[in-house]
Amino acid sequence: MMNPESGCFSAQVTKRCRTARDRKPFELGIFCCLAALALLTPYSAAASGAKKIILDTDPGTDDAMALMLALNSPELDVRAITVVPGNVTAAQGLENALRMVSLAKRCDILVAGGAQHPLFQKLITAEFWHGKNGLANIELPPSQCKVDTRFAPDLIIELIHASPHEITLVPVGPLTNIALAVEKDPSIVQLVKEVILMGGSIKGGNVNASAEANIYNDPEAAQIVFQAGWPLTMVGLDVGDKTLFSRRHLEQLGQAHGPVNDFIYGVTKFLVELSEKFGDTGTPMYDPLAVGVAIDASLVTAPAMHVDVETRGEFTRGETVANRRNEIERNVLRHFPEGDRYVIEGLDKVAPNARVCIDVQAEKFLQLFVSRMQGR
C-alpha cells in the first residue's frame, strides 16, 4: 500500500520513515523507497524460487480446496489450471474453475478446458458428493476472468516445453488430459520435473471394493500416466483417509473472514455435514493433500513401488495394483513325462515407477491448510 508521507508503496516502512523526519523531502522519499525495496527483495527471491505447477482438476468440492491452497501458497507458482471432466461435466468444471480464479483475483493464471469424456468409457459425475454445481451448491459471482482457448493437453505440452525440467504436474482428477498430452507428445515425459497425483489406493477403493474414483473414471488414461516413465508420486486413499477435516478444524477456519476463507468455510461445512451423515468424524482431504505434498514432500512417507492399473477386471477395473516388494516370481515352462507345467525358478526385480504415499503428518497438513485459507 502507498505510504502517503513518502510516496513509497509499502506500509511496512512507515516506522523507518518516521525515524528520519529530519531528512529533506527528496532524501526522505529515496530513503523510504530503498527501505521498501529491501523488504521486498527477499519475497521476490522466494517467489522466483517457487515450484512451477500445472493443476489439472475436475472442479468439485475438494478440488476447490486444492485450487485455493495452491493459489495461496508462496511455495507454488501456478502456471495454469486445466480442467478435466469427473466430479462434474467438462463445461461445469470450466465454469467453476473460472469463478474460483476470479474470486481469488488471479485472472493472470491460464485456465483451459480439455477432454470432454474419458478415453474409452462413459463419464461418471459425482454431484451426489459435491452438490449440483460441484461447489457445495454455493453460487460464486460470475467470473471476471477469461478462458484460454487452447486445448488443455496442448497447453500442458506448450508450458512444459517452455520450462523444461521445471514443471510439476498436479492432477487431482481423472488423468485423461495428462494421458492425451503424453500420447500426443511423448517427449514431455523427459521434460517434466515430477508428477504428483491424487488417485489410487493400495488398501481398497471408495467407488467399490477395489477402485478409487479418479482412477476408476478413466483407468486406461491412468495406466498411460503410471507407465510413462516420469518421477511420479501417488497421493491416494491410503493417506487421504487419514487426513480428516473435522468440526474442530471448521471452527478454526471460521475465525477469519474474507472472500476465499468464507467460500472454503462453506465448502468444508457442506463436506463435514455430508461425512457425518455416513458416520464419519470428518471429510477426507484428498485433493488438497496432493497440493500439500507439492508444497512439502516431507508431509508424507512414500516408499517406491511398481504400480499398474487394472483395466479389464470385472471386479477390479480401476484398481491400482502396487508391488510392495518390487519383485515377481520367475515361472519357466518345463516338460515332464506326466505333462508340461510351469516351475518357479527364482525372483526377478521389477523397477518401481511411483512413490506411493502410505502415511501422513495429518494434523500438520490440516493446520497448514487452515492457515493458508486464513491468509497466514
Short mmCIF file of C-alpha atoms in Angstrom, two decimals:
data_model
loop_
_atom_site.label_atom_id
_atom_site.label_comp_id
_atom_site.label_asym_id
_atom_site.label_seq_id
_atom_site.Cartn_x
_atom_site.Cartn_y
_atom_site.Cartn_z
CA MET A 1 0.00 0.00 0.00
CA MET A 2 1.26 3.52 -0.79
CA ASN A 3 2.80 5.45 2.08
CA PRO A 4 1.26 8.96 1.89
CA GLU A 5 4.29 10.58 3.51
CA SER A 6 6.98 9.24 1.21
CA GLY A 7 5.30 8.05 -1.97
CA CYS A 8 6.60 4.53 -1.32
CA PHE A 9 4.23 1.56 -1.69
CA SER A 10 4.96 -0.46 1.46
CA ALA A 11 3.22 0.47 4.70
CA GLN A 12 5.79 -1.69 6.49
CA VAL A 13 8.40 1.07 6.13
CA THR A 14 6.30 3.78 7.79
CA LYS A 15 8.17 3.42 11.07
CA ARG A 16 11.53 3.70 9.32
CA CYS A 17 10.33 6.83 7.51
CA ARG A 18 9.20 8.46 10.75
CA THR A 19 12.62 7.99 12.30
CA ALA A 20 14.10 10.08 9.51
CA ARG A 21 11.86 13.17 9.71
CA ASP A 22 14.88 15.43 9.83
CA ARG A 23 15.79 14.47 6.26
CA LYS A 24 14.91 16.70 3.34
CA PRO A 25 11.73 15.70 1.44
CA PHE A 26 13.66 14.33 -1.55
CA GLU A 27 16.10 12.42 0.67
CA LEU A 28 13.18 11.12 2.76
CA GLY A 29 11.47 9.72 -0.33
CA ILE A 30 14.64 7.96 -1.50
CA PHE A 31 15.28 6.58 1.99
CA CYS A 32 11.77 5.13 2.30
CA CYS A 33 11.74 3.62 -1.17
CA LEU A 34 15.07 1.90 -0.56
CA ALA A 35 13.69 0.55 2.71
CA ALA A 36 10.67 -0.83 0.87
CA LEU A 37 12.92 -2.40 -1.74
CA ALA A 38 14.97 -4.06 0.96
CA LEU A 39 11.84 -5.58 2.45
CA LEU A 40 10.51 -6.77 -0.89
CA THR A 41 13.72 -8.27 -2.22
CA PRO A 42 13.58 -11.49 -0.12
CA TYR A 43 9.95 -12.01 -1.12
CA SER A 44 10.80 -11.62 -4.81
CA ALA A 45 13.63 -14.10 -4.47
CA ALA A 46 11.31 -16.56 -2.77
CA ALA A 47 8.72 -16.11 -5.49
CA SER A 48 11.27 -16.76 -8.23
CA GLY A 49 12.23 -19.99 -6.48
CA ALA A 50 8.66 -21.23 -6.20
CA LYS A 51 7.76 -24.59 -7.73
CA LYS A 52 6.05 -24.19 -11.09
CA ILE A 53 2.93 -26.33 -11.26
CA ILE A 54 0.06 -27.09 -13.59
CA LEU A 55 -3.06 -28.04 -11.65
CA ASP A 56 -5.25 -30.42 -13.66
CA THR A 57 -8.62 -30.61 -11.95
CA ASP A 58 -12.27 -31.68 -12.18
CA PRO A 59 -13.56 -28.82 -10.04
CA GLY A 60 -15.69 -30.27 -7.30
CA THR A 61 -15.51 -29.50 -3.60
CA ASP A 62 -12.14 -30.98 -2.65
CA ASP A 63 -10.74 -29.65 -5.93
CA ALA A 64 -11.86 -26.20 -4.79
CA MET A 65 -9.86 -26.64 -1.60
CA ALA A 66 -6.85 -27.84 -3.60
CA LEU A 67 -7.06 -24.92 -6.01
CA MET A 68 -7.31 -22.30 -3.28
CA LEU A 69 -4.48 -23.93 -1.33
CA ALA A 70 -2.27 -23.77 -4.43
CA LEU A 71 -3.14 -20.13 -5.11
CA ASN A 72 -2.48 -19.13 -1.50
CA SER A 73 0.87 -20.88 -1.07
CA PRO A 74 4.03 -18.89 -1.88
CA GLU A 75 5.93 -22.14 -2.40
CA LEU A 76 3.94 -22.73 -5.60
CA ASP A 77 3.83 -20.83 -8.87
CA VAL A 78 0.60 -21.92 -10.58
CA ARG A 79 1.27 -21.61 -14.31
CA ALA A 80 -2.09 -22.97 -15.47
CA ILE A 81 -5.28 -24.64 -14.35
CA THR A 82 -6.52 -27.26 -16.80
CA VAL A 83 -9.97 -28.77 -16.48
CA VAL A 84 -10.97 -32.40 -16.95
CA PRO A 85 -14.46 -33.92 -16.55
CA GLY A 86 -15.03 -36.06 -13.47
CA ASN A 87 -16.84 -34.73 -10.43
CA VAL A 88 -18.87 -32.60 -12.84
CA THR A 89 -19.12 -32.23 -16.61
CA ALA A 90 -16.35 -30.51 -18.53
CA ALA A 91 -18.48 -27.37 -19.07
CA GLN A 92 -19.48 -27.08 -15.41
CA GLY A 93 -15.92 -27.73 -14.30
CA LEU A 94 -14.55 -24.98 -16.53
CA GLU A 95 -17.13 -22.51 -15.23
CA ASN A 96 -16.28 -23.47 -11.64
CA ALA A 97 -12.55 -23.00 -12.24
CA LEU A 98 -13.06 -19.57 -13.80
CA ARG A 99 -15.29 -18.40 -10.96
CA MET A 100 -12.83 -19.58 -8.31
CA VAL A 101 -9.84 -17.96 -10.01
CA SER A 102 -11.86 -14.74 -10.26
CA LEU A 103 -12.81 -14.94 -6.57
CA ALA A 104 -9.11 -15.24 -5.75
CA LYS A 105 -8.39 -12.23 -8.00
CA ARG A 106 -5.96 -14.28 -10.09
CA CYS A 107 -7.09 -13.67 -13.66
CA ASP A 108 -3.39 -13.76 -14.59
CA ILE A 109 -3.49 -17.56 -14.41
CA LEU A 110 -4.29 -19.51 -17.57
CA VAL A 111 -7.49 -21.57 -17.33
CA ALA A 112 -8.20 -24.02 -20.15
CA GLY A 113 -10.72 -26.74 -20.87
CA GLY A 114 -9.64 -30.16 -22.07
CA ALA A 115 -11.16 -33.57 -22.70
CA GLN A 116 -14.94 -33.86 -22.72
CA HIS A 117 -15.09 -37.51 -21.65
CA PRO A 118 -12.81 -40.40 -20.61
CA LEU A 119 -10.78 -42.22 -23.27
CA PHE A 120 -12.96 -45.33 -23.64
CA GLN A 121 -15.92 -45.20 -21.27
CA LYS A 122 -18.89 -43.05 -20.36
CA LEU A 123 -18.33 -40.21 -17.93
CA ILE A 124 -19.44 -40.72 -14.32
CA THR A 125 -20.19 -37.48 -12.47
CA ALA A 126 -20.48 -37.07 -8.70
CA GLU A 127 -22.99 -34.35 -7.88
CA PHE A 128 -24.18 -36.69 -5.11
CA TRP A 129 -20.97 -35.91 -3.22
CA HIS A 130 -20.21 -32.40 -4.48
CA GLY A 131 -23.57 -30.66 -4.87
CA LYS A 132 -25.50 -29.87 -8.03
CA ASN A 133 -22.90 -27.39 -9.28
CA GLY A 134 -19.91 -29.26 -7.87
CA LEU A 135 -19.16 -26.48 -5.39
CA ALA A 136 -21.38 -27.48 -2.46
CA ASN A 137 -24.29 -25.60 -4.11
CA ILE A 138 -22.51 -22.31 -3.40
CA GLU A 139 -23.12 -19.79 -6.17
CA LEU A 140 -19.99 -17.73 -6.72
CA PRO A 141 -20.18 -14.42 -8.59
CA PRO A 142 -19.75 -14.58 -12.37
CA SER A 143 -16.12 -14.74 -13.38
CA GLN A 144 -14.17 -11.68 -14.45
CA CYS A 145 -11.51 -13.98 -15.92
CA LYS A 146 -11.36 -15.23 -19.48
CA VAL A 147 -10.84 -18.81 -20.60
CA ASP A 148 -7.69 -19.69 -22.53
CA THR A 149 -8.91 -21.11 -25.83
CA ARG A 150 -6.16 -23.68 -26.16
CA PHE A 151 -6.99 -27.36 -25.68
CA ALA A 152 -5.73 -28.29 -22.21
CA PRO A 153 -3.39 -31.13 -23.33
CA ASP A 154 -1.87 -28.75 -25.91
CA LEU A 155 -1.40 -26.07 -23.27
CA ILE A 156 0.26 -28.59 -20.97
CA ILE A 157 2.66 -29.57 -23.77
CA GLU A 158 3.47 -25.92 -24.59
CA LEU A 159 4.17 -24.96 -20.98
CA ILE A 160 6.40 -27.99 -20.38
CA HIS A 161 8.49 -27.19 -23.47
CA ALA A 162 8.68 -23.54 -22.42
CA SER A 163 10.09 -24.50 -19.00
CA PRO A 164 11.90 -27.83 -19.43
CA HIS A 165 12.61 -29.77 -16.20
CA GLU A 166 10.77 -27.12 -14.16
CA ILE A 167 7.07 -28.02 -14.34
CA THR A 168 5.40 -30.24 -11.75
CA LEU A 169 2.09 -31.67 -12.89
CA VAL A 170 -0.50 -31.90 -10.11
CA PRO A 171 -3.53 -33.80 -11.46
CA VAL A 172 -6.31 -34.13 -8.89
CA GLY A 173 -9.00 -35.58 -11.16
CA PRO A 174 -9.19 -38.35 -13.77
CA LEU A 175 -5.98 -38.50 -15.79
CA THR A 176 -7.50 -38.02 -19.24
CA ASN A 177 -5.83 -34.69 -20.06
CA ILE A 178 -2.41 -35.87 -18.90
CA ALA A 179 -2.67 -39.10 -20.90
CA LEU A 180 -3.72 -37.20 -24.03
CA ALA A 181 -0.72 -34.90 -23.64
CA VAL A 182 1.66 -37.86 -23.31
CA GLU A 183 0.13 -39.65 -26.28
CA LYS A 184 0.41 -36.55 -28.47
CA ASP A 185 3.95 -35.64 -27.40
CA PRO A 186 5.84 -38.39 -25.55
CA SER A 187 8.90 -36.13 -25.30
CA ILE A 188 7.30 -34.25 -22.41
CA VAL A 189 7.93 -37.23 -20.13
CA GLN A 190 11.63 -36.42 -20.03
CA LEU A 191 10.95 -32.70 -19.61
CA VAL A 192 8.56 -32.80 -16.64
CA LYS A 193 10.12 -32.30 -13.22
CA GLU A 194 7.64 -34.62 -11.50
CA VAL A 195 4.01 -35.70 -11.31
CA ILE A 196 2.13 -35.57 -8.01
CA LEU A 197 -1.32 -37.04 -8.49
CA MET A 198 -4.33 -37.63 -6.30
CA GLY A 199 -5.66 -41.06 -7.07
CA GLY A 200 -5.45 -44.74 -6.35
CA SER A 201 -5.18 -46.87 -3.26
CA ILE A 202 -3.30 -49.97 -2.17
CA LYS A 203 -5.82 -50.92 0.52
CA GLY A 204 -9.15 -50.86 -1.30
CA GLY A 205 -11.36 -48.36 -3.08
CA ASN A 206 -14.06 -45.77 -2.40
CA VAL A 207 -16.08 -46.36 -5.57
CA ASN A 208 -16.24 -50.07 -4.86
CA ALA A 209 -14.10 -52.65 -3.09
CA SER A 210 -11.05 -52.06 -5.27
CA ALA A 211 -11.03 -48.74 -7.14
CA GLU A 212 -10.56 -45.10 -6.19
CA ALA A 213 -12.78 -42.59 -8.03
CA ASN A 214 -10.23 -40.65 -10.11
CA ILE A 215 -8.61 -43.81 -11.45
CA TYR A 216 -11.95 -45.55 -11.91
CA ASN A 217 -13.22 -42.69 -14.05
CA ASP A 218 -10.51 -43.35 -16.68
CA PRO A 219 -8.41 -46.45 -15.99
CA GLU A 220 -6.80 -46.51 -19.44
CA ALA A 221 -5.60 -42.93 -19.03
CA ALA A 222 -4.27 -43.76 -15.57
CA GLN A 223 -2.29 -46.73 -16.90
CA ILE A 224 -0.70 -44.49 -19.54
CA VAL A 225 0.31 -41.97 -16.89
CA PHE A 226 1.70 -44.56 -14.46
CA GLN A 227 3.73 -46.30 -17.16
CA ALA A 228 5.05 -43.13 -18.83
CA GLY A 229 8.41 -43.21 -17.07
CA TRP A 230 8.50 -39.88 -15.23
CA PRO A 231 9.00 -39.28 -11.48
CA LEU A 232 5.54 -39.85 -10.01
CA THR A 233 4.06 -39.65 -6.52
CA MET A 234 0.69 -41.27 -5.83
CA VAL A 235 -1.30 -39.49 -3.12
CA GLY A 236 -4.20 -41.88 -2.68
CA LEU A 237 -6.83 -43.01 -0.23
CA ASP A 238 -4.16 -44.53 1.99
CA VAL A 239 -3.19 -41.06 3.24
CA GLY A 240 -6.30 -39.08 2.29
CA ASP A 241 -8.44 -41.15 4.63
CA LYS A 242 -6.06 -40.31 7.49
CA THR A 243 -6.39 -36.58 6.86
CA LEU A 244 -9.86 -35.77 8.16
CA PHE A 245 -11.07 -32.18 8.32
CA SER A 246 -13.35 -32.18 11.38
CA ARG A 247 -15.69 -29.75 13.13
CA ARG A 248 -12.72 -28.62 15.21
CA HIS A 249 -10.91 -27.54 12.06
CA LEU A 250 -14.11 -25.99 10.75
CA GLU A 251 -14.36 -23.84 13.88
CA GLN A 252 -10.76 -22.74 13.39
CA LEU A 253 -11.43 -21.81 9.78
CA GLY A 254 -14.48 -19.79 10.78
CA GLN A 255 -12.42 -17.49 12.99
CA ALA A 256 -11.26 -15.48 9.98
CA HIS A 257 -13.22 -13.88 7.17
CA GLY A 258 -12.59 -12.94 3.58
CA PRO A 259 -13.87 -13.98 0.15
CA VAL A 260 -11.70 -17.09 -0.16
CA ASN A 261 -11.87 -18.11 3.51
CA ASP A 262 -15.66 -17.73 3.63
CA PHE A 263 -16.09 -19.72 0.41
CA ILE A 264 -13.90 -22.56 1.66
CA TYR A 265 -15.69 -22.48 5.01
CA GLY A 266 -18.94 -23.10 3.15
CA VAL A 267 -17.41 -25.92 1.14
CA THR A 268 -15.89 -27.65 4.16
CA LYS A 269 -19.08 -27.22 6.20
CA PHE A 270 -21.01 -28.96 3.40
CA LEU A 271 -18.48 -31.80 3.32
CA VAL A 272 -18.23 -32.25 7.09
CA GLU A 273 -22.01 -32.44 7.39
CA LEU A 274 -22.18 -34.90 4.50
CA SER A 275 -19.48 -37.06 6.08
CA GLU A 276 -21.32 -37.10 9.40
CA LYS A 277 -24.42 -38.45 7.67
CA PHE A 278 -22.37 -41.51 6.77
CA GLY A 279 -20.90 -41.95 10.24
CA ASP A 280 -17.51 -40.27 9.71
CA THR A 281 -15.97 -37.68 12.03
CA GLY A 282 -14.62 -35.52 9.22
CA THR A 283 -14.11 -35.19 5.49
CA PRO A 284 -11.01 -36.66 3.81
CA MET A 285 -8.75 -34.01 2.28
CA TYR A 286 -7.97 -35.98 -0.87
CA ASP A 287 -7.18 -33.33 -3.49
CA PRO A 288 -5.74 -30.64 -1.20
CA LEU A 289 -3.32 -33.18 0.24
CA ALA A 290 -1.78 -33.67 -3.22
CA VAL A 291 -1.16 -29.93 -3.33
CA GLY A 292 0.20 -30.19 0.20
CA VAL A 293 2.75 -32.77 -0.96
CA ALA A 294 3.76 -30.39 -3.76
CA ILE A 295 4.33 -27.74 -1.08
CA ASP A 296 6.15 -30.03 1.36
CA ALA A 297 7.05 -33.59 0.41
CA SER A 298 8.11 -34.32 4.00
CA LEU A 299 4.43 -34.41 4.99
CA VAL A 300 4.20 -37.98 3.71
CA THR A 301 6.03 -41.29 3.82
CA ALA A 302 6.16 -42.63 0.28
CA PRO A 303 8.18 -45.77 -0.50
CA ALA A 304 8.91 -46.66 -4.12
CA MET A 305 6.70 -49.34 -5.67
CA HIS A 306 5.73 -50.58 -9.10
CA VAL A 307 2.10 -49.68 -9.80
CA ASP A 308 -0.12 -50.97 -12.59
CA VAL A 309 -3.72 -50.02 -13.23
CA GLU A 310 -6.21 -52.83 -13.82
CA THR A 311 -8.25 -52.07 -16.94
CA ARG A 312 -10.08 -55.36 -17.59
CA GLY A 313 -11.16 -56.96 -14.33
CA GLU A 314 -14.87 -57.45 -13.74
CA PHE A 315 -14.50 -56.59 -10.06
CA THR A 316 -11.16 -54.77 -10.11
CA ARG A 317 -11.29 -52.34 -13.06
CA GLY A 318 -9.58 -49.14 -11.95
CA GLU A 319 -7.59 -50.74 -9.14
CA THR A 320 -4.04 -49.51 -8.62
CA VAL A 321 -2.08 -52.72 -8.13
CA ALA A 322 1.12 -51.99 -6.21
CA ASN A 323 4.07 -54.35 -5.96
CA ARG A 324 5.34 -53.53 -2.48
CA ARG A 325 8.42 -55.77 -2.79
CA ASN A 326 9.27 -54.75 -6.37
CA GLU A 327 9.88 -58.33 -7.42
CA ILE A 328 7.96 -61.16 -9.05
CA GLU A 329 8.43 -64.90 -9.25
CA ARG A 330 10.03 -66.20 -12.44
CA ASN A 331 7.92 -69.07 -13.82
CA VAL A 332 9.50 -71.20 -16.53
CA LEU A 333 7.63 -73.75 -18.66
CA ARG A 334 9.22 -77.19 -18.30
CA HIS A 335 8.41 -80.52 -19.95
CA PHE A 336 7.88 -83.64 -17.84
CA PRO A 337 6.75 -87.18 -18.71
CA GLU A 338 3.46 -86.57 -16.94
CA GLY A 339 2.91 -83.28 -18.77
CA ASP A 340 4.07 -79.71 -19.04
CA ARG A 341 3.96 -77.28 -16.16
CA TYR A 342 5.47 -74.04 -15.00
CA VAL A 343 8.18 -74.18 -12.36
CA ILE A 344 9.22 -71.30 -10.08
CA GLU A 345 12.95 -70.83 -10.62
CA GLY A 346 13.65 -67.57 -8.83
CA LEU A 347 12.72 -63.93 -8.35
CA ASP A 348 13.02 -61.10 -10.86
CA LYS A 349 13.30 -57.45 -9.87
CA VAL A 350 10.64 -55.02 -11.03
CA ALA A 351 11.60 -51.37 -11.38
CA PRO A 352 9.49 -49.02 -9.25
CA ASN A 353 7.54 -46.40 -11.21
CA ALA A 354 5.92 -44.47 -8.36
CA ARG A 355 6.35 -43.26 -4.83
CA VAL A 356 3.22 -44.42 -3.04
CA CYS A 357 2.13 -42.40 -0.02
CA ILE A 358 1.34 -44.69 2.89
CA ASP A 359 1.49 -42.34 5.89
CA VAL A 360 1.00 -38.63 6.51
CA GLN A 361 1.52 -36.00 9.20
CA ALA A 362 -2.19 -35.29 9.11
CA GLU A 363 -2.53 -32.55 11.72
CA LYS A 364 0.48 -30.68 10.39
CA PHE A 365 -1.11 -30.61 6.95
CA LEU A 366 -4.55 -29.62 8.28
CA GLN A 367 -3.06 -26.69 10.17
CA LEU A 368 -1.17 -25.66 7.05
CA PHE A 369 -4.41 -25.71 5.09
CA VAL A 370 -6.35 -23.68 7.64
CA SER A 371 -3.61 -21.07 7.95
CA ARG A 372 -3.33 -20.63 4.17
CA MET A 373 -7.09 -20.21 3.79
CA GLN A 374 -6.94 -17.54 6.50
CA GLY A 375 -4.19 -15.74 4.61
CA ARG A 376 -1.43 -16.60 7.06
#
